[in-house]
C-alpha cells in the first residue's frame, strides 16, 4: 500500500514530535531566534545614537572651519 503525501507528512510530523532530539533542536532554534532579535534591536538603538554623535561632530567641525 502506497501512502499519500499528506499521510507521509503526518506520520513524519508525529515521529518528529515524539523525538526528544527534535524538541531540543526546536528549543535551540527558539533561543537563537530570541538572541537574534535582541542583537538586531541593540544594533538599531546604538546605530541611531551613533548617527547622532557623528552628526554633532560634523556640525562642530563645519562650524570650526
CSV table of C-alpha atoms in Angstrom, one decimal:
chain,number,residue,atom,x,y,z
A,1,UNK,CA,0.0,0.0,0.0
A,2,UNK,CA,1.4,3.4,-1.0
A,3,UNK,CA,0.8,6.3,1.3
A,4,UNK,CA,-0.4,9.6,0.1
A,5,UNK,CA,2.0,12.5,0.5
A,6,UNK,CA,-0.2,14.0,3.2
A,7,UNK,CA,-0.2,10.7,5.2
A,8,UNK,CA,3.6,10.5,4.9
A,9,UNK,CA,3.9,14.1,6.1
A,10,UNK,CA,1.5,13.4,9.0
A,11,UNK,CA,3.4,10.4,10.1
A,12,UNK,CA,6.8,12.2,9.8
A,13,UNK,CA,5.4,15.1,11.9
A,14,UNK,CA,4.2,12.6,14.6
A,15,UNK,CA,7.6,10.9,14.7
A,16,UNK,CA,9.3,14.3,14.8
A,17,UNK,CA,7.2,15.4,17.7
A,18,UNK,CA,7.9,12.2,19.7
A,19,UNK,CA,11.7,12.6,19.1
A,20,UNK,CA,13.4,14.2,22.1
A,21,UNK,CA,16.3,15.4,20.0
A,22,UNK,CA,13.8,17.2,17.7
A,23,UNK,CA,12.3,19.0,20.7
A,24,UNK,CA,15.8,20.1,21.8
A,25,UNK,CA,16.6,21.3,18.3
A,26,UNK,CA,13.4,23.4,18.4
A,27,UNK,CA,14.3,24.9,21.8
A,28,UNK,CA,17.8,25.8,20.5
A,29,UNK,CA,16.2,27.4,17.4
A,30,UNK,CA,13.9,29.5,19.6
A,31,UNK,CA,16.8,30.6,21.8
A,32,UNK,CA,18.8,31.5,18.7
A,33,UNK,CA,15.9,33.5,17.3
A,34,UNK,CA,15.5,35.4,20.6
A,35,UNK,CA,19.2,36.2,20.6
A,36,UNK,CA,19.0,37.4,17.0
A,37,UNK,CA,16.1,39.7,17.9
A,38,UNK,CA,18.0,41.1,20.8
A,39,UNK,CA,21.1,41.8,18.7
A,40,UNK,CA,19.0,43.5,15.9
A,41,UNK,CA,17.3,45.7,18.5
A,42,UNK,CA,20.6,46.6,20.1
A,43,UNK,CA,22.3,47.4,16.9
A,44,UNK,CA,19.3,49.6,15.8
A,45,UNK,CA,19.4,51.6,19.0
A,46,UNK,CA,23.2,52.0,19.0
A,47,UNK,CA,23.2,52.8,15.3
A,48,UNK,CA,20.7,55.7,15.7
A,49,UNK,CA,22.6,57.1,18.7
A,50,UNK,CA,25.9,56.7,16.8
A,51,UNK,CA,24.5,58.6,13.8
A,52,UNK,CA,23.5,61.5,16.2
A,53,UNK,CA,27.1,61.6,17.5
A,54,UNK,CA,28.6,61.7,14.0
A,55,UNK,CA,26.1,64.5,13.0
A,56,UNK,CA,27.1,66.5,16.1
A,57,UNK,CA,30.8,66.0,15.3
A,58,UNK,CA,30.2,67.0,11.6
A,59,UNK,CA,28.3,70.1,12.7
A,60,UNK,CA,31.1,71.1,15.1
A,61,UNK,CA,33.8,70.6,12.5
A,62,UNK,CA,31.9,72.6,9.9
A,63,UNK,CA,31.4,75.5,12.4
A,64,UNK,CA,35.1,75.4,13.4
A,65,UNK,CA,36.3,75.7,9.8
